[in-house]
Coordinates of C-alpha atoms and ligand atoms in Angstrom, one line a residue:
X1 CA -14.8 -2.0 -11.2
X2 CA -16.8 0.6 -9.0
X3 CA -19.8 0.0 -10.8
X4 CA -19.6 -3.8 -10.4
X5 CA -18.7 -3.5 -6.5
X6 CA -21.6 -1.5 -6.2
X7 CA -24.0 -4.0 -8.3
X8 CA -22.5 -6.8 -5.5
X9 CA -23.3 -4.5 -2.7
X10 CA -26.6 -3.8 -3.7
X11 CA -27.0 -7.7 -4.6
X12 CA -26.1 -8.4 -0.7
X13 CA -22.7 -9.9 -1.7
X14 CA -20.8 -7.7 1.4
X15 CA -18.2 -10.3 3.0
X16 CA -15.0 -11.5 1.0
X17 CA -14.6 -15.4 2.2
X18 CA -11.4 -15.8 0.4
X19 CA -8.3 -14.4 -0.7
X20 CA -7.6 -16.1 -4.2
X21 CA -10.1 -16.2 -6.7
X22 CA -12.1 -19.7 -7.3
X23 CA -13.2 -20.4 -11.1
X24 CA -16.0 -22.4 -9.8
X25 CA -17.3 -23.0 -13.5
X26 CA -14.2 -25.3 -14.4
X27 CA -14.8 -26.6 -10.8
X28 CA -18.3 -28.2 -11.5
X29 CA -17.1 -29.2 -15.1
X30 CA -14.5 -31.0 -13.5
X31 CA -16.9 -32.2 -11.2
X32 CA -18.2 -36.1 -12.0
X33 CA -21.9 -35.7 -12.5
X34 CA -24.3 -36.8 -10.2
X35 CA -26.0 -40.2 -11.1
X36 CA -29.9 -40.0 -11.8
X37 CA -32.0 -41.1 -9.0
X38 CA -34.1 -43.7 -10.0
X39 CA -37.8 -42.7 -10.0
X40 CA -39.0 -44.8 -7.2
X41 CA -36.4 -43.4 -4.5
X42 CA -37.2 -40.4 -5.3
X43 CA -40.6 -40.5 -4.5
X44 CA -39.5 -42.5 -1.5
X45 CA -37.2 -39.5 0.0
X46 CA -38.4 -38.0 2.9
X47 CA -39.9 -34.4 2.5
X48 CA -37.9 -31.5 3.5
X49 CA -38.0 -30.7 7.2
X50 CA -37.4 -27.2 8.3
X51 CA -36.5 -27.2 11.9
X52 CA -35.8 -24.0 13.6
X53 CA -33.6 -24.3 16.7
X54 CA -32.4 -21.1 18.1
X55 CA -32.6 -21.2 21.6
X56 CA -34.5 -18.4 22.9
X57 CA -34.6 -18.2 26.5
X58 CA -31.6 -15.2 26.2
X59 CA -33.9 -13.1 23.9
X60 CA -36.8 -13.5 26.4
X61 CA -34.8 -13.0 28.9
X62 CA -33.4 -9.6 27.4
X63 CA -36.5 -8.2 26.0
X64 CA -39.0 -8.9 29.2
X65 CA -35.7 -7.0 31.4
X66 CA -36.4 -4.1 29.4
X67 CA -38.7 -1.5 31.0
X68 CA -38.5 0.8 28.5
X69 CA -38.1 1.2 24.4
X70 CA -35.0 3.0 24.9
X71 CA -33.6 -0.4 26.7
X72 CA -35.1 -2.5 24.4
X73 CA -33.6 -1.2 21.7
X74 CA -30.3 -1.4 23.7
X75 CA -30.8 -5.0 24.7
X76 CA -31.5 -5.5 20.9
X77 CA -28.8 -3.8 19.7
X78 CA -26.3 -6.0 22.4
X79 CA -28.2 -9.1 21.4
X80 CA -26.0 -11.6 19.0
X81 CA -28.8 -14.3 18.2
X82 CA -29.7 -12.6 14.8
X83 CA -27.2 -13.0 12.1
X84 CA -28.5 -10.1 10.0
X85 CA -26.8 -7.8 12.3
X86 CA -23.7 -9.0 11.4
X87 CA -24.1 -7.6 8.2
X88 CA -26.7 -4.4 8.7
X89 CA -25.3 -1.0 8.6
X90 CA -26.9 -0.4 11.9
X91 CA -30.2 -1.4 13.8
X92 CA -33.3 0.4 12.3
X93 CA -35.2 0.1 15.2
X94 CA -38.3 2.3 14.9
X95 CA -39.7 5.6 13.7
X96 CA -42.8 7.6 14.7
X97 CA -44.6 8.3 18.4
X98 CA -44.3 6.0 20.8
X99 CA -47.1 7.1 22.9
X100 CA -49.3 6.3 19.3
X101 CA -52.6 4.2 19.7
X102 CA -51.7 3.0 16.6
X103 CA -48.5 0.6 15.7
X104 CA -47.8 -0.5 12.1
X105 CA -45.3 -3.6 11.9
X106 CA -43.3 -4.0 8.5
X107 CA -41.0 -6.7 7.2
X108 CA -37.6 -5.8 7.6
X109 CA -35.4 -2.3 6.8
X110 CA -34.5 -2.2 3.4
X111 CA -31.1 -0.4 1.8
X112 CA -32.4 3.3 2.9
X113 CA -33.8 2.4 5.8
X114 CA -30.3 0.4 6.9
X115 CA -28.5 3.9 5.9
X116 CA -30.8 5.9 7.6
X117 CA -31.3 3.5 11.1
X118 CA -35.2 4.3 10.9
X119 CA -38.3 1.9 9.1
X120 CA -40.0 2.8 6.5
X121 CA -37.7 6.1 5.0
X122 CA -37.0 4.7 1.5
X123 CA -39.5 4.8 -1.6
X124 CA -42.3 2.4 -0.2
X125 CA -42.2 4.6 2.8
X126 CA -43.1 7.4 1.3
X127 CA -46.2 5.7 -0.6
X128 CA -46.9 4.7 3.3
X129 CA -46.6 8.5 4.0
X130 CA -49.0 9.2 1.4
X131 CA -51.6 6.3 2.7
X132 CA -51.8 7.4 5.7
X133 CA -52.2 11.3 5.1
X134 CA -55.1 10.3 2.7
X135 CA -56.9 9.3 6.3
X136 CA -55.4 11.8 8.1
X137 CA -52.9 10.3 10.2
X138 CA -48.8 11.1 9.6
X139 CA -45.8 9.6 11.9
X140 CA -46.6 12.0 14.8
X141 CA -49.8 9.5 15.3
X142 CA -48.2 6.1 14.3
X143 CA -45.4 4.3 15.3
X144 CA -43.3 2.0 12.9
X145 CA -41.4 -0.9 13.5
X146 CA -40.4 -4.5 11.8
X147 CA -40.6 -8.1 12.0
X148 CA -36.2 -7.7 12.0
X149 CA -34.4 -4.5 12.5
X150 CA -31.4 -5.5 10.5
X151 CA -31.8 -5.3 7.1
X152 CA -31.5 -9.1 4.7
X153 CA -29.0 -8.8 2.1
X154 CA -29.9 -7.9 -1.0
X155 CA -33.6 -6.8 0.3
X156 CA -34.0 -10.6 0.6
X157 CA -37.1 -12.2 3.0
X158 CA -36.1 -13.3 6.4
X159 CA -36.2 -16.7 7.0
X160 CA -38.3 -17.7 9.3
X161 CA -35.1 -18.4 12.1
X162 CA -34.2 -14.6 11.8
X163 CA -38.4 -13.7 12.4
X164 CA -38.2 -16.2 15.6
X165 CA -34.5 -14.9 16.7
X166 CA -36.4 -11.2 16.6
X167 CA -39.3 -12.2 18.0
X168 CA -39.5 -12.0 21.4
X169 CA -38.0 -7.9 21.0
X170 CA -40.8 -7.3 18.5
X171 CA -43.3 -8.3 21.2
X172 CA -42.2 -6.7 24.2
X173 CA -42.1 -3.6 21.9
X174 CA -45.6 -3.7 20.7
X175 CA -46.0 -4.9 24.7
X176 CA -44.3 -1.5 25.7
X177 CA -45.9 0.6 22.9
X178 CA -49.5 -1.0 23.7
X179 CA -51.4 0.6 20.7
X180 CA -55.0 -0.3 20.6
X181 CA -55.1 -1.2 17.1
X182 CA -52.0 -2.9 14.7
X183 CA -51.9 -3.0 11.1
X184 CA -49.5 -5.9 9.5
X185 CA -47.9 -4.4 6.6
X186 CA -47.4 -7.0 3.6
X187 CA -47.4 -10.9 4.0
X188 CA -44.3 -11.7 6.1
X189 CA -45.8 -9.8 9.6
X190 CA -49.0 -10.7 8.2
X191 CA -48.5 -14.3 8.7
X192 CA -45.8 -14.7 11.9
X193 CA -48.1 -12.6 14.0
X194 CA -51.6 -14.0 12.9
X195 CA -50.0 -17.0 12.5
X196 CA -51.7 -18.1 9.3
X197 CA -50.1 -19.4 6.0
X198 CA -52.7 -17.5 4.2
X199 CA -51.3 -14.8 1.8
X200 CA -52.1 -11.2 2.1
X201 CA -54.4 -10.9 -0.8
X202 CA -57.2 -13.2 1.1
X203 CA -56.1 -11.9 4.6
X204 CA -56.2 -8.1 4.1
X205 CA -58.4 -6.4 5.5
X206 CA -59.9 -8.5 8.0
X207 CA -59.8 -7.6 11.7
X208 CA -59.1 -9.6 14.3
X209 CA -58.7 -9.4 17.8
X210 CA -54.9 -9.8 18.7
X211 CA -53.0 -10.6 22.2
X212 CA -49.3 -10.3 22.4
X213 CA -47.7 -10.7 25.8
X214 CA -51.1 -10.3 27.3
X215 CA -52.0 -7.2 25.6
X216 CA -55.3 -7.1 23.4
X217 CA -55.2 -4.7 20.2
X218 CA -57.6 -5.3 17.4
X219 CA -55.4 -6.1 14.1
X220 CA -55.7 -5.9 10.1
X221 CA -53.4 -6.7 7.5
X222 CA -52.5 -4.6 4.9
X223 CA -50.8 -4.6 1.3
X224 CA -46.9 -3.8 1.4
X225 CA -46.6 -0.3 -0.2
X226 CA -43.5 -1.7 -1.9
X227 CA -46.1 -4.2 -3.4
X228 CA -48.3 -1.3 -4.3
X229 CA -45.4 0.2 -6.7
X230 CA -44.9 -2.8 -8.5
X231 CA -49.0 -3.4 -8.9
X232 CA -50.4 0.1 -8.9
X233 CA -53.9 -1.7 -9.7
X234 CA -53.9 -3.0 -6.0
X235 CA -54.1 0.5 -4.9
X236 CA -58.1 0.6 -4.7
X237 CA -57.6 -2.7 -2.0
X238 CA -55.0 -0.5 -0.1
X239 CA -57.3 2.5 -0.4
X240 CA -60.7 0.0 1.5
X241 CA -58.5 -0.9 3.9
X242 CA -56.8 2.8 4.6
X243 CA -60.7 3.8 5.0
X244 CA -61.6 0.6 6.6
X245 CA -58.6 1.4 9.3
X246 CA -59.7 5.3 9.9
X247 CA -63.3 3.9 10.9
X248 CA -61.8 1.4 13.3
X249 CA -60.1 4.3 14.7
X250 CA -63.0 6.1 15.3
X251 CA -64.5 3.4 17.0
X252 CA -61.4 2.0 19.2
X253 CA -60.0 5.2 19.8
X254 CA -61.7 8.5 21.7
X255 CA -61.2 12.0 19.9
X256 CA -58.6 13.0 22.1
X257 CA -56.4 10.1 21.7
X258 CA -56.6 10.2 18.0
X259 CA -56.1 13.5 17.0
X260 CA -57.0 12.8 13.4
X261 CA -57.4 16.2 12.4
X262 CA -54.5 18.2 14.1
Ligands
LIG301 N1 -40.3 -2.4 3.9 C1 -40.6 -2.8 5.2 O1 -41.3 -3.8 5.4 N2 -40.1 -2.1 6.2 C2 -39.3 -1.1 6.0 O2 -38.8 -0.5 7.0 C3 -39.0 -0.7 4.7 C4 -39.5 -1.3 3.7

């Protein structure tokens, strides 16, 4: 019984919706089957239409109020347009130095990082570790945050409502932190913040120059760690854009500032 709690947990399944148990099998056999839709009205349906509606103005209107990190993350953490909060462990908010030139934007916390309330703690963040030591850097000269600070059940995406509901927090933080260069880590921040549909394996790599709330940085993408583990070949990309990241900070950033080698 533990065991198969635990499976659920780790599945996402965290909220009971009803007290008697529903054989939903016998339900659907019961269930008259849905007539076949004739060819041509099929073709003839409309598309599906994804329409986001969340109604930002209070998100804007809590992140640009905060003056500092430590508000934002307390205006985020008081915020209720997000439902991943409702079932996150806690906020996971950011690790690392916020007074770092550079600022490295994830997906969303994952089951150790939800445990923990920090990004990038569990295994992939250890590869990250390991990534960025091989150029010299370490958390003391980044600073890590996410697309979403809650984490999605069961390690799930987030839809594209939960990146929008987050939004306006995740720029006034990269706004407040104001690192002169970004790295997107993995397709999801890859694509909200350069606003292409193009998937990380054609878009790594490649800098661009990026505003957010009026403040310039120059950007790349990156592969996921997590995507790393499961394709260790990828690691020679990872390892051209790790190198292809220190030379950027050796032009962008002065000796001082950077530190690379205390
Ligand atoms: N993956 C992410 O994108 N972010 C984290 O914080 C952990 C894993």
């Amino acid at each position: 019984m533990l065991a198969a709690l635990d499976w659920y947990r780790a599945a996402g399944v965290d909220l009971a919706v009803g007290e008697a148990p529903v054989d939903r099998f016998a339900a659907s056999q019961a269930a008259p089957r849905p007539k076949p839709i004739p060819a041509a009205a099929a073709v003839a349906a409309p598309a599906t239409v994804v329409t986001l509606e969340t109604d930002l103005s209070q998100a804007h209107a809590l992140a640009a109020a905060a003056q500092t990190l430590d508000e934002l993350k307390v205006a985020l953490q008081a915020y209720d347009g997000c439902a991943l909060k409702l079932r996150a462990t806690q906020i996971a908010f950011s690790d690392g130095n916020p007074e770092a030139e550079i600022m490295l934007v994830g997906e969303a916390p994952g089951a150790e990082e939800d445990r923990v309330g920090k990004p990038f703690v569990g295994k992939a963040g250890q590869l990250l570790d390991r990534m960025l030591a091989s150029i010299g850097l370490d958390r003391s000269k980044v600073y890590n945050a996410n697309m979403v600070p809650w984490r999605p059940p069961g390690n799930r995406e987030p839809s594209p409502q939960e990146i929008l509901s987050c939004q306006p927090f995740l720029f006034r933080q990269i706004e407040l932190v104001a690192p002169k260069i970004l790295v997107t880590i993995g397709n999801v921040p890859t694509q909200a913040l350069f606003q292409t549909k193009s998937g990380i394996t054609r878009t790594r790599g490649q800098w661009r120059e990026l505003t957010i709330n009026g403040h310039v940085m120059q950007a790349m993408p990156t592969l996921h760690p997590a995507y790393l583990l499961r394709q260790p070949a990828a690691k020679a990309q990872a390892w051209r854009d790790m190198l292809s990241l220190k030379a950027a900070i050796e032009k962008h950033i002065s000796a001082g500032e950077r530190r690379l080698d205390g």
